[in-house]
Structure formats: C-alpha cells, structure tokens
PDB file of C-alpha atoms in Angstrom:
ATOM      1  CA  MET Z 184       2.547-104.530 131.333  1.00 48.00           C
ATOM      2  CA  GLU Z 185       0.788-105.111 134.883  1.00 49.00           C
ATOM      3  CA  MET Z 186      -2.338-103.919 133.862  1.00 47.00           C
ATOM      4  CA  THR Z 187      -1.849-106.220 130.833  1.00 60.00           C
ATOM      5  CA  MET Z 188      -1.266-109.075 133.174  1.00 52.00           C
ATOM      6  CA  GLU Z 189      -4.539-107.956 135.292  1.00 52.00           C
ATOM      7  CA  LYS Z 190      -6.852-107.417 132.826  1.00 54.00           C
ATOM      8  CA  ARG Z 191      -5.309-111.519 131.649  1.00 54.00           C
ATOM      9  CA  ALA Z 192      -6.374-112.686 134.965  1.00 49.00           C
ATOM     10  CA  VAL Z 193      -9.719-111.086 134.839  1.00 49.00           C
ATOM     11  CA  ARG Z 194     -10.748-112.544 131.832  1.00 57.00           C
ATOM     12  CA  GLY Z 195      -9.229-115.959 133.201  1.00 54.00           C
ATOM     13  CA  GLY Z 196     -11.061-115.581 136.144  1.00 62.00           C
ATOM     14  CA  LYS Z 197     -14.293-115.285 134.174  1.00 70.00           C
ATOM     15  CA  GLU Z 198     -13.364-118.021 131.958  1.00 70.00           C
ATOM     16  CA  MET Z 199     -13.501-120.495 134.810  1.00 76.00           C
ATOM     17  CA  ALA Z 200     -16.698-119.299 136.193  1.00 78.00           C
ATOM     18  CA  GLY Z 201     -18.179-119.756 132.733  1.00 76.00           C
ATOM     19  CA  ALA Z 202     -16.755-123.065 132.864  1.00 76.00           C
ATOM     20  CA  GLY Z 203     -17.686-123.923 135.852  1.00 80.00           C
ATOM     21  CA  GLY Z 204     -21.299-122.326 135.786  1.00 80.00           C
ATOM     22  CA  ALA Z 205     -21.994-124.472 132.366  1.00 79.00           C
ATOM     23  CA  MET Z 206     -20.239-127.658 133.908  1.00 80.00           C
ATOM     24  CA  PHE Z 207     -22.579-126.969 136.517  1.00 87.00           C
ATOM     25  CA  SER Z 208     -25.908-126.466 134.510  1.00 85.00           C
ATOM     26  CA  ALA Z 209     -25.145-129.725 133.002  1.00 82.00           C
ATOM     27  CA  PHE Z 210     -24.868-131.672 136.796  1.00 87.00           C
ATOM     28  CA  LEU Z 211     -28.254-129.991 137.446  1.00 89.00           C
ATOM     29  CA  TYR Z 212     -29.749-131.050 133.703  1.00 86.00           C
ATOM     30  CA  GLY Z 213     -28.501-134.496 134.187  1.00 84.00           C
ATOM     31  CA  LEU Z 214     -31.001-134.722 137.743  1.00 89.00           C
ATOM     32  CA  ASN Z 215     -34.010-134.605 135.228  1.00 87.00           C
ATOM     33  CA  ALA Z 216     -34.478-138.391 135.484  1.00 86.00           C
ATOM     34  CA  PHE Z 217     -34.107-137.935 139.568  1.00 90.00           C
ATOM     35  CA  PHE Z 218     -37.379-135.446 140.045  1.00 94.00           C
ATOM     36  CA  ALA Z 219     -38.911-137.344 137.248  1.00 92.00           C
ATOM     37  CA  SER Z 220     -38.829-140.475 139.021  1.00 91.00           C
ATOM     38  CA  GLY Z 221     -39.422-139.014 142.217  1.00 93.00           C
ATOM     39  CA  ALA Z 222     -42.813-137.320 140.825  1.00 95.00           C
ATOM     40  CA  TYR Z 223     -44.193-140.385 138.976  1.00 94.00           C
ATOM     41  CA  GLN Z 224     -43.905-142.748 142.049  1.00 94.00           C
ATOM     42  CA  GLY Z 225     -45.959-139.856 144.023  1.00 95.00           C
ATOM     43  CA  GLY Z 226     -48.916-140.073 141.468  1.00 95.00           C
ATOM     44  CA  SER Z 227     -47.612-138.077 138.375  1.00 95.00           C
ATOM     45  CA  ASN Z 228     -46.842-138.804 134.571  1.00 95.00           C
ATOM     46  CA  PRO Z 229     -44.517-137.490 131.775  1.00 93.00           C
ATOM     47  CA  ILE Z 230     -47.249-135.132 130.641  1.00 94.00           C
ATOM     48  CA  THR Z 231     -48.171-133.482 133.832  1.00 96.00           C
ATOM     49  CA  PHE Z 232     -45.008-133.320 135.196  1.00 96.00           C
ATOM     50  CA  THR Z 233     -43.759-131.432 132.025  1.00 94.00           C
ATOM     51  CA  CYS Z 234     -46.928-129.192 132.565  1.00 95.00           C
ATOM     52  CA  PHE Z 235     -46.430-128.052 136.210  1.00 97.00           C
ATOM     53  CA  SER Z 236     -42.730-127.997 135.900  1.00 96.00           C
ATOM     54  CA  SER Z 237     -42.961-125.790 132.857  1.00 95.00           C
ATOM     55  CA  PHE Z 238     -45.417-123.289 134.742  1.00 96.00           C
ATOM     56  CA  PHE Z 239     -43.783-123.130 137.933  1.00 96.00           C
ATOM     57  CA  SER Z 240     -40.698-122.312 135.770  1.00 95.00           C
ATOM     58  CA  MET Z 241     -42.696-119.690 133.441  1.00 95.00           C
ATOM     59  CA  LEU Z 242     -43.459-117.789 137.031  1.00 95.00           C
ATOM     60  CA  ILE Z 243     -40.387-117.240 138.413  1.00 95.00           C
ATOM     61  CA  LEU Z 244     -38.797-116.607 135.072  1.00 94.00           C
ATOM     62  CA  LEU Z 245     -41.529-113.686 134.795  1.00 95.00           C
ATOM     63  CA  LEU Z 246     -40.809-112.349 138.470  1.00 95.00           C
ATOM     64  CA  LEU Z 247     -36.973-112.506 137.521  1.00 93.00           C
ATOM     65  CA  MET Z 248     -37.678-110.876 134.248  1.00 92.00           C
ATOM     66  CA  LEU Z 249     -40.191-107.748 136.261  1.00 93.00           C
ATOM     67  CA  GLU Z 250     -37.707-107.666 138.683  1.00 92.00           C
ATOM     68  CA  GLN Z 251     -35.071-106.838 136.123  1.00 90.00           C
ATOM     69  CA  LYS Z 252     -37.755-104.585 133.699  1.00 90.00           C
ATOM     70  CA  THR Z 253     -37.104-106.732 130.946  1.00 89.00           C
ATOM     71  CA  PRO Z 254     -40.139-106.008 128.296  1.00 89.00           C
ATOM     72  CA  VAL Z 255     -42.367-108.987 128.093  1.00 89.00           C
ATOM     73  CA  LEU Z 256     -44.258-108.766 124.804  1.00 90.00           C
ATOM     74  CA  PRO Z 257     -42.417-110.171 121.778  1.00 90.00           C
ATOM     75  CA  LYS Z 258     -42.212-108.401 118.498  1.00 89.00           C
ATOM     76  CA  LYS Z 259     -44.514-109.285 115.324  1.00 89.00           C
ATOM     77  CA  ASN Z 260     -42.059-110.963 113.694  1.00 90.00           C
ATOM     78  CA  GLN Z 261     -41.155-113.315 116.621  1.00 91.00           C
ATOM     79  CA  ILE Z 262     -44.811-114.840 117.147  1.00 92.00           C
ATOM     80  CA  VAL Z 263     -44.579-117.487 114.538  1.00 94.00           C
ATOM     81  CA  TRP Z 264     -40.903-118.454 115.344  1.00 94.00           C
ATOM     82  CA  LEU Z 265     -41.427-118.716 119.218  1.00 93.00           C
ATOM     83  CA  LEU Z 266     -44.862-120.481 118.848  1.00 94.00           C
ATOM     84  CA  LEU Z 267     -42.623-123.217 116.360  1.00 94.00           C
ATOM     85  CA  ASP Z 268     -39.483-123.387 118.815  1.00 91.00           C
ATOM     86  CA  GLY Z 269     -41.820-123.845 121.443  1.00 91.00           C
ATOM     87  CA  VAL Z 270     -43.779-126.701 120.554  1.00 94.00           C
ATOM     88  CA  LEU Z 271     -40.741-128.346 119.312  1.00 93.00           C
ATOM     89  CA  GLY Z 272     -39.094-127.925 122.601  1.00 90.00           C
ATOM     90  CA  GLY Z 273     -42.483-129.058 124.343  1.00 91.00           C
ATOM     91  CA  LEU Z 274     -42.441-131.991 122.176  1.00 93.00           C
ATOM     92  CA  THR Z 275     -38.923-132.761 122.901  1.00 92.00           C
ATOM     93  CA  THR Z 276     -39.352-132.770 126.878  1.00 90.00           C
ATOM     94  CA  LEU Z 277     -42.489-134.850 126.637  1.00 92.00           C
ATOM     95  CA  PHE Z 278     -40.841-137.653 124.483  1.00 93.00           C
ATOM     96  CA  LEU Z 279     -37.481-137.803 126.719  1.00 91.00           C
ATOM     97  CA  PHE Z 280     -39.330-137.756 129.771  1.00 90.00           C
ATOM     98  CA  SER Z 281     -41.969-140.444 128.319  1.00 91.00           C
ATOM     99  CA  ALA Z 282     -38.807-142.498 127.719  1.00 91.00           C
ATOM    100  CA  PHE Z 283     -37.773-142.294 131.239  1.00 87.00           C
ATOM    101  CA  GLU Z 284     -40.742-144.751 132.043  1.00 86.00           C
ATOM    102  CA  GLN Z 285     -39.508-147.533 129.762  1.00 86.00           C
ATOM    103  CA  ILE Z 286     -35.748-147.581 129.653  1.00 85.00           C
ATOM    104  CA  ALA Z 287     -32.961-147.093 132.132  1.00 81.00           C
ATOM    105  CA  THR Z 288     -32.647-143.115 132.605  1.00 81.00           C
ATOM    106  CA  GLY Z 289     -28.980-142.966 131.652  1.00 79.00           C
ATOM    107  CA  ILE Z 290     -29.579-144.567 128.580  1.00 81.00           C
ATOM    108  CA  ALA Z 291     -32.440-142.548 127.646  1.00 85.00           C
ATOM    109  CA  THR Z 292     -30.583-139.081 128.117  1.00 83.00           C
ATOM    110  CA  VAL Z 293     -27.633-140.577 126.084  1.00 81.00           C
ATOM    111  CA  LEU Z 294     -29.930-141.594 123.086  1.00 84.00           C
ATOM    112  CA  HIS Z 295     -31.236-138.384 123.563  1.00 86.00           C
ATOM    113  CA  PHE Z 296     -27.691-136.425 123.228  1.00 79.00           C
ATOM    114  CA  THR Z 297     -27.256-137.990 119.398  1.00 79.00           C
ATOM    115  CA  TYR Z 298     -28.932-134.247 118.556  1.00 79.00           C
ATOM    116  CA  PRO Z 299     -25.678-133.015 117.628  1.00 72.00           C
ATOM    117  CA  VAL Z 300     -25.326-135.455 114.831  1.00 74.00           C
ATOM    118  CA  TYR Z 301     -28.777-134.719 113.594  1.00 78.00           C
ATOM    119  CA  VAL Z 302     -27.666-131.309 113.609  1.00 73.00           C
ATOM    120  CA  ALA Z 303     -25.037-132.294 111.352  1.00 69.00           C
ATOM    121  CA  VAL Z 304     -26.672-134.426 109.093  1.00 72.00           C
ATOM    122  CA  ALA Z 305     -30.011-131.456 108.701  1.00 73.00           C
ATOM    123  CA  GLY Z 306     -26.633-129.109 107.672  1.00 66.00           C
ATOM    124  CA  ILE Z 307     -25.758-131.756 105.334  1.00 64.00           C
ATOM    125  CA  TRP Z 308     -29.285-132.318 103.368  1.00 65.00           C
ATOM    126  CA  ILE Z 309     -30.905-128.980 103.724  1.00 64.00           C
ATOM    127  CA  LEU Z 310     -27.791-126.580 103.669  1.00 58.00           C
ATOM    128  CA  LYS Z 311     -25.891-129.306 101.467  1.00 60.00           C
ATOM    129  CA  LYS Z 312     -22.641-129.040 103.949  1.00 62.00           C
ATOM    130  CA  ARG Z 313     -20.301-131.500 102.509  1.00 66.00           C
ATOM    131  CA  LEU Z 314     -20.063-134.531 104.550  1.00 63.00           C
ATOM    132  CA  THR Z 315     -16.455-134.077 106.655  1.00 70.00           C
ATOM    133  CA  VAL Z 316     -14.932-137.209 107.544  1.00 72.00           C
ATOM    134  CA  GLY Z 317     -15.043-136.545 111.459  1.00 70.00           C
ATOM    135  CA  LYS Z 318     -19.326-135.916 110.866  1.00 67.00           C
ATOM    136  CA  GLY Z 319     -19.315-139.315 109.113  1.00 73.00           C
ATOM    137  CA  ALA Z 320     -16.804-141.181 111.952  1.00 77.00           C
ATOM    138  CA  ALA Z 321     -19.395-139.605 114.657  1.00 71.00           C
ATOM    139  CA  MET Z 322     -22.425-141.220 112.697  1.00 71.00           C
ATOM    140  CA  ALA Z 323     -20.627-144.484 112.247  1.00 77.00           C
ATOM    141  CA  LEU Z 324     -19.909-144.206 116.488  1.00 76.00           C
ATOM    142  CA  SER Z 325     -23.269-142.963 117.054  1.00 71.00           C
ATOM    143  CA  LEU Z 326     -24.970-146.110 115.008  1.00 72.00           C
ATOM    144  CA  ALA Z 327     -22.579-148.563 116.574  1.00 77.00           C
ATOM    145  CA  GLY Z 328     -23.402-147.398 119.842  1.00 75.00           C
ATOM    146  CA  ILE Z 329     -27.359-147.690 119.752  1.00 71.00           C
ATOM    147  CA  ALA Z 330     -26.798-151.381 118.673  1.00 70.00           C
ATOM    148  CA  PHE Z 331     -24.854-151.699 121.618  1.00 70.00           C
ATOM    149  CA  THR Z 332     -27.338-150.145 123.778  1.00 67.00           C
ATOM    150  CA  SER Z 333     -30.119-151.725 122.185  1.00 62.00           C
ATOM    151  CA  ASP Z 334     -31.913-154.754 123.970  1.00 57.00           C
ATOM    152  CA  PHE Z 335     -34.930-155.899 121.619  1.00 49.00           C
ATOM    153  CA  ALA Z 336     -36.284-158.577 123.625  1.00 48.00           C
ATOM    154  CA  GLY Z 337     -39.419-156.365 124.788  1.00 49.00           C
ATOM    155  CA  SER Z 338     -41.695-154.041 123.119  1.00 48.00           C
ATOM    156  CA  GLY Z 339     -41.411-151.751 125.822  1.00 55.00           C
ATOM    157  CA  THR Z 340     -37.665-150.925 125.517  1.00 77.00           C
ATOM    158  CA  ARG Z 341     -37.853-150.589 121.536  1.00 80.00           C
ATOM    159  CA  TYR Z 342     -40.262-147.873 122.463  1.00 86.00           C
ATOM    160  CA  GLY Z 343     -38.475-146.322 124.807  1.00 88.00           C
ATOM    161  CA  MET Z 344     -35.476-146.015 122.507  1.00 87.00           C
ATOM    162  CA  PHE Z 345     -37.638-144.651 120.458  1.00 91.00           C
ATOM    163  CA  LEU Z 346     -39.088-141.988 122.212  1.00 93.00           C
ATOM    164  CA  ALA Z 347     -35.508-140.810 123.378  1.00 91.00           C
ATOM    165  CA  LEU Z 348     -34.084-140.971 119.968  1.00 90.00           C
ATOM    166  CA  VAL Z 349     -37.448-138.887 118.196  1.00 93.00           C
ATOM    167  CA  SER Z 350     -36.485-136.410 121.472  1.00 92.00           C
ATOM    168  CA  GLY Z 351     -33.040-135.778 119.877  1.00 89.00           C
ATOM    169  CA  ILE Z 352     -34.331-135.423 116.817  1.00 91.00           C
ATOM    170  CA  THR Z 353     -36.969-132.572 117.677  1.00 93.00           C
ATOM    171  CA  TYR Z 354     -34.280-131.060 119.730  1.00 87.00           C
ATOM    172  CA  ALA Z 355     -32.240-130.937 116.785  1.00 85.00           C
ATOM    173  CA  GLY Z 356     -35.243-129.085 115.355  1.00 87.00           C
ATOM    174  CA  TYR Z 357     -35.221-126.820 117.992  1.00 87.00           C
ATOM    175  CA  ILE Z 358     -31.881-125.744 117.912  1.00 81.00           C
ATOM    176  CA  LEU Z 359     -31.981-125.407 113.965  1.00 82.00           C
ATOM    177  CA  VAL Z 360     -35.107-122.922 114.277  1.00 86.00           C
ATOM    178  CA  MET Z 361     -33.724-121.099 116.972  1.00 82.00           C
ATOM    179  CA  GLU Z 362     -30.571-120.214 114.956  1.00 76.00           C
ATOM    180  CA  LYS Z 363     -32.449-119.473 111.728  1.00 81.00           C
ATOM    181  CA  SER Z 364     -34.768-117.519 113.461  1.00 85.00           C
ATOM    182  CA  GLY Z 365     -32.393-115.389 115.474  1.00 83.00           C
ATOM    183  CA  LEU Z 366     -33.861-115.988 118.889  1.00 83.00           C
ATOM    184  CA  GLN Z 367     -30.803-117.304 120.340  1.00 76.00           C
ATOM    185  CA  LYS Z 368     -29.542-113.809 120.239  1.00 79.00           C
ATOM    186  CA  THR Z 369     -32.326-112.553 122.131  1.00 83.00           C
ATOM    187  CA  ASP Z 370     -32.444-111.911 126.310  1.00 86.00           C
ATOM    188  CA  TYR Z 371     -32.228-115.358 127.833  1.00 82.00           C
ATOM    189  CA  LEU Z 372     -34.437-114.932 130.962  1.00 88.00           C
ATOM    190  CA  TRP Z 373     -37.306-113.593 127.957  1.00 92.00           C
ATOM    191  CA  PHE Z 374     -36.650-116.923 125.725  1.00 88.00           C
ATOM    192  CA  SER Z 375     -36.716-119.122 128.358  1.00 88.00           C
ATOM    193  CA  PHE Z 376     -40.070-117.304 129.866  1.00 92.00           C
ATOM    194  CA  TYR Z 377     -41.402-118.235 126.572  1.00 93.00           C
ATOM    195  CA  MET Z 378     -40.281-121.783 125.831  1.00 91.00           C
ATOM    196  CA  THR Z 379     -41.275-123.001 129.012  1.00 92.00           C
ATOM    197  CA  GLY Z 380     -45.007-121.797 128.866  1.00 93.00           C
ATOM    198  CA  ILE Z 381     -45.216-122.967 125.377  1.00 94.00           C
ATOM    199  CA  ARG Z 382     -44.102-126.261 126.378  1.00 93.00           C
ATOM    200  CA  GLY Z 383     -46.732-126.113 129.384  1.00 94.00           C
ATOM    201  CA  ILE Z 384     -49.620-124.824 127.281  1.00 95.00           C
ATOM    202  CA  VAL Z 385     -48.793-128.022 124.851  1.00 93.00           C
ATOM    203  CA  ALA Z 386     -48.404-130.536 127.690  1.00 94.00           C
ATOM    204  CA  LEU Z 387     -51.588-129.231 129.125  1.00 95.00           C
ATOM    205  CA  LEU Z 388     -53.441-129.604 125.970  1.00 94.00           C
ATOM    206  CA  TYR Z 389     -52.076-133.010 125.030  1.00 92.00           C
ATOM    207  CA  GLY Z 390     -52.928-134.432 128.389  1.00 93.00           C
ATOM    208  CA  GLU Z 391     -56.916-132.828 128.572  1.00 94.00           C
ATOM    209  CA  ALA Z 392     -56.704-134.431 124.713  1.00 92.00           C
ATOM    210  CA  VAL Z 393     -55.939-137.699 125.656  1.00 91.00           C
ATOM    211  CA  GLY Z 394     -57.181-137.923 129.289  1.00 91.00           C
ATOM    212  CA  THR Z 395     -53.481-138.406 131.119  1.00 91.00           C
ATOM    213  CA  MET Z 396     -53.462-135.140 133.034  1.00 94.00           C
ATOM    214  CA  VAL Z 397     -53.417-135.662 136.925  1.00 93.00           C
ATOM    215  CA  PHE Z 398     -54.272-133.021 139.594  1.00 92.00           C
ATOM    216  CA  THR Z 399     -54.552-135.054 142.666  1.00 93.00           C
ATOM    217  CA  MET Z 400     -50.528-136.441 143.666  1.00 95.00           C
ATOM    218  CA  THR Z 401     -48.794-136.504 146.996  1.00 96.00           C
ATOM    219  CA  GLY Z 402     -46.732-133.697 148.580  1.00 95.00           C
ATOM    220  CA  THR Z 403     -43.437-135.648 147.269  1.00 95.00           C
ATOM    221  CA  ALA Z 404     -44.459-135.290 143.818  1.00 96.00           C
ATOM    222  CA  TRP Z 405     -45.367-131.353 144.028  1.00 97.00           C
ATOM    223  CA  MET Z 406     -42.127-130.864 145.839  1.00 96.00           C
ATOM    224  CA  MET Z 407     -40.293-133.144 142.855  1.00 96.00           C
ATOM    225  CA  THR Z 408     -41.973-131.077 140.104  1.00 97.00           C
ATOM    226  CA  ALA Z 409     -41.299-127.248 142.053  1.00 96.00           C
ATOM    227  CA  ALA Z 410     -37.722-128.346 142.325  1.00 96.00           C
ATOM    228  CA  HIS Z 411     -37.126-129.272 138.841  1.00 95.00           C
ATOM    229  CA  ALA Z 412     -38.663-126.256 138.129  1.00 95.00           C
ATOM    230  CA  LEU Z 413     -36.449-124.157 140.037  1.00 94.00           C
ATOM    231  CA  LEU Z 414     -32.940-125.861 139.333  1.00 93.00           C
ATOM    232  CA  ASN Z 415     -33.371-127.111 136.107  1.00 89.00           C
ATOM    233  CA  GLY Z 416     -36.180-125.088 134.147  1.00 87.00           C
ATOM    234  CA  VAL Z 417     -34.331-121.803 135.756  1.00 90.00           C
ATOM    235  CA  ALA Z 418     -31.053-122.305 137.490  1.00 90.00           C
ATOM    236  CA  ALA Z 419     -29.589-124.625 135.210  1.00 87.00           C
ATOM    237  CA  ASN Z 420     -30.834-122.326 131.974  1.00 82.00           C
ATOM    238  CA  ILE Z 421     -29.295-119.339 133.593  1.00 83.00           C
ATOM    239  CA  LEU Z 422     -25.922-121.009 134.897  1.00 85.00           C
ATOM    240  CA  PHE Z 423     -25.886-122.607 130.968  1.00 79.00           C
ATOM    241  CA  GLN Z 424     -26.039-118.960 129.592  1.00 76.00           C
ATOM    242  CA  PHE Z 425     -23.278-117.372 132.070  1.00 78.00           C
ATOM    243  CA  GLY Z 426     -21.155-120.267 130.577  1.00 76.00           C
ATOM    244  CA  ILE Z 427     -21.656-119.034 127.076  1.00 70.00           C
ATOM    245  CA  ARG Z 428     -21.179-115.456 127.691  1.00 69.00           C
ATOM    246  CA  HIS Z 429     -18.227-116.311 129.488  1.00 70.00           C
ATOM    247  CA  ILE Z 430     -16.254-119.436 127.378  1.00 69.00           C
ATOM    248  CA  GLY Z 431     -18.518-119.276 123.874  1.00 62.00           C
ATOM    249  CA  GLY Z 432     -21.308-121.351 122.650  1.00 55.00           C
ATOM    250  CA  THR Z 433     -19.113-124.247 121.558  1.00 56.00           C
ATOM    251  CA  THR Z 434     -17.208-124.959 124.716  1.00 62.00           C
ATOM    252  CA  ALA Z 435     -20.393-124.242 126.369  1.00 65.00           C
ATOM    253  CA  SER Z 436     -21.720-127.362 124.617  1.00 63.00           C
ATOM    254  CA  LEU Z 437     -18.627-129.570 125.038  1.00 63.00           C
ATOM    255  CA  LEU Z 438     -19.074-129.105 128.766  1.00 68.00           C
ATOM    256  CA  SER Z 439     -22.726-129.966 128.620  1.00 71.00           C
ATOM    257  CA  MET Z 440     -21.479-133.571 127.866  1.00 69.00           C
ATOM    258  CA  PHE Z 441     -21.268-133.871 131.551  1.00 72.00           C
ATOM    259  CA  GLU Z 442     -25.349-134.443 131.585  1.00 76.00           C
ATOM    260  CA  PRO Z 443     -25.559-137.316 130.186  1.00 76.00           C
ATOM    261  CA  VAL Z 444     -22.556-138.712 132.312  1.00 76.00           C
ATOM    262  CA  THR Z 445     -24.352-137.551 135.255  1.00 79.00           C
ATOM    263  CA  CYS Z 446     -27.731-139.293 134.320  1.00 79.00           C
ATOM    264  CA  VAL Z 447     -26.313-142.841 134.069  1.00 78.00           C
ATOM    265  CA  ALA Z 448     -24.646-141.743 137.369  1.00 80.00           C
ATOM    266  CA  VAL Z 449     -27.682-140.963 139.062  1.00 79.00           C
ATOM    267  CA  GLY Z 450     -29.757-143.495 137.616  1.00 80.00           C
ATOM    268  CA  VAL Z 451     -27.461-146.175 138.886  1.00 80.00           C
ATOM    269  CA  MET Z 452     -26.311-144.645 142.383  1.00 80.00           C
ATOM    270  CA  LEU Z 453     -29.836-143.394 142.919  1.00 76.00           C
ATOM    271  CA  LEU Z 454     -32.617-145.392 140.897  1.00 78.00           C
ATOM    272  CA  GLY Z 455     -31.051-148.646 141.224  1.00 79.00           C
ATOM    273  CA  GLU Z 456     -30.938-148.873 137.540  1.00 76.00           C
ATOM    274  CA  VAL Z 457     -28.502-152.048 136.016  1.00 74.00           C
ATOM    275  CA  MET Z 458     -25.803-150.925 133.511  1.00 73.00           C
ATOM    276  CA  SER Z 459     -24.662-153.968 131.758  1.00 75.00           C
ATOM    277  CA  PRO Z 460     -20.889-153.492 130.510  1.00 80.00           C
ATOM    278  CA  VAL Z 461     -22.065-153.800 127.120  1.00 77.00           C
ATOM    279  CA  LYS Z 462     -24.672-151.140 127.141  1.00 73.00           C
ATOM    280  CA  LEU Z 463     -22.052-148.590 128.896  1.00 77.00           C
ATOM    281  CA  PHE Z 464     -19.685-149.153 126.173  1.00 82.00           C
ATOM    282  CA  GLY Z 465     -22.299-148.489 123.635  1.00 77.00           C
ATOM    283  CA  CYS Z 466     -23.072-144.966 125.668  1.00 75.00           C
ATOM    284  CA  GLY Z 467     -19.022-144.453 125.191  1.00 80.00           C
ATOM    285  CA  LEU Z 468     -19.300-145.068 121.390  1.00 79.00           C
ATOM    286  CA  ILE Z 469     -22.791-142.517 121.130  1.00 75.00           C
ATOM    287  CA  MET Z 470     -20.832-139.819 123.829  1.00 75.00           C
ATOM    288  CA  ALA Z 471     -17.249-140.443 121.465  1.00 79.00           C
ATOM    289  CA  GLY Z 472     -19.375-139.575 118.474  1.00 74.00           C
ATOM    290  CA  ILE Z 473     -20.846-136.724 119.586  1.00 68.00           C
ATOM    291  CA  LEU Z 474     -17.656-135.558 121.101  1.00 72.00           C
ATOM    292  CA  LEU Z 475     -16.322-135.678 117.425  1.00 73.00           C
ATOM    293  CA  VAL Z 476     -19.232-133.443 115.931  1.00 67.00           C
ATOM    294  CA  VAL Z 477     -18.701-130.928 119.181  1.00 64.00           C
ATOM    295  CA  LEU Z 478     -14.675-130.967 118.600  1.00 68.00           C
ATOM    296  CA  GLU Z 479     -14.982-130.432 114.710  1.00 68.00           C
ATOM    297  CA  GLU Z 480     -17.488-127.197 115.159  1.00 59.00           C
ATOM    298  CA  ARG Z 481     -15.240-125.956 117.618  1.00 59.00           C
ATOM    299  CA  GLY Z 482     -12.272-126.433 115.474  1.00 60.00           C
ATOM    300  CA  LYS Z 483     -14.182-124.283 112.207  1.00 58.00           C
ATOM    301  CA  LYS Z 484     -14.520-121.383 114.588  1.00 54.00           C
TER     302      LYS Z 484
END
C-alpha cells in the first residue's frame, strides 16, 4: 500500500514537472516576437534572423548530440521526409517572422495558432474523417475571430494577416508530414538538429536569391539572434519534448496555448503595441476555437 502511494507520488511529481516544462516552453516560444523585433532594430530582417538563429541552434544541438553519443546520420528512408518537413518548417518560420514586421506580433501569433483547425480540416478532406460538431464550431469561431482581428484599411495589414495565416497552414503541413513519416518518434535532439539545419539553409538560399541576406548588424542584433537560438531553438524545444514524455502530446499541446497569450502580453508591455477591445475579442474567439479542437482530440484519446 505504501509502495503504491509512493509510486503515485512519484508519477504525480513527474506529471507536474512535465506540465511545468510544457508551460515554460510555451512562455519561451511566446518571446519569439521580442527577440525578432530586437534583432530587426539592429539591422536584421526576417530572412537573416531565421537563417542565423537556425544555424546557432543547429550547432548547440549538434554539441548536445555528440555529448550524448547520439547517431547523427539519417537512414535512407528518412532523408526525403526530413527534407520535406524541414522545408515546411522553414517556410513556417519565414512567414511568421515576416508577419511580425507587418502587424501586431500578438495578432500574428494568434492567427498562426489556427493550425490545429487546418489539421482538423485536412483530416476531413484528405482522410475522409467526419466533421464533428466540435470541429465545425471551431471553424466558425476561428473565422469569426479572424474577421474581428482584421483591419482592412491598409495593404500592409492585409499582407501581414495573410502571412500569419499561411504560416499556420504550412505548420499544419509540417505536423501532418511528421505524423505520416513517423519522424515524431525519433530522438528529439536528432530531429530538431535536422529541422533547424534545413530551416537555416532554406532561409539562406532564399535570402541570397532575392538579395535580402544581411551580414553586418549591431551587437544587439547578434545577441538577440543568439538568445533566440538558445532559448527558443534549443531550451523551449527540449522542455516541450520533456512535457510530452511525462504528460502526453495532447495535454502538452493544450498547455502550449500559453504561447499566443504570452506573445500578446509581450507585444503590449514590451513592444508598445496597441490592442483594441475588438481585436482582443477576436483573438479570444480564435483561441476558443483552437481549444475546442484540442479538447475534442484529447477526449478521443
């Protein structure tokens, strides 16, 4: 009896630690806009920031893999999937960080977080799953929320919203490819190493092709880029995987909804962004729609 209680206590402690890890990772991910905006002010841009942050993260992850003696090379049947998922992940980051230049970072992050709805829609269209009441309500809430957060007065705003929404679509593709290929079952350091590396290469090739890569920046811009690589590209990723290991992917995904909340708060308090009550209401509708999808999926499991 005492042994059973002890085991329950240990499991409860691990679950609390896992939940804390998932929530703290969401907080760190919510600082994306803060680091990006700081780097932009120092002469960087979305392409350059994505490129160097990815390569810095890749280097740190490689050192961790070598320290843990994790095999580095992929198997032949993993190469195509890694490239496809890496490109989708790279495009996601480029679209989202570009949206930060056009619209309030909090709104951009909330719009990006519509990706669970896209995953649900893909399940209906591609996998012929049934449209449930919960998913239908989630789509309606998300569309209404997008309408409330929209400001159609300026072309820059429309373009920023478009980029943020597309980042959600490409991220939904990233998740679907990861699940289809089985890459989510691989070592998370190994997987993150390749995702950050491919993302950096995508940004570098695109930046060189269109002439937007910048190699001369202020010290602050380099510090912001390096801090983002360490805290977001490495620490947040490890904490999220730690959370998944102890509380499961669905619960960890639910707790990750603290990310857009953090980003809205950071935008208002640190970046001086103004959020009208109408736009905050729209963000709330979108978050409610996302919550419906996550809770419905959790109920199935």
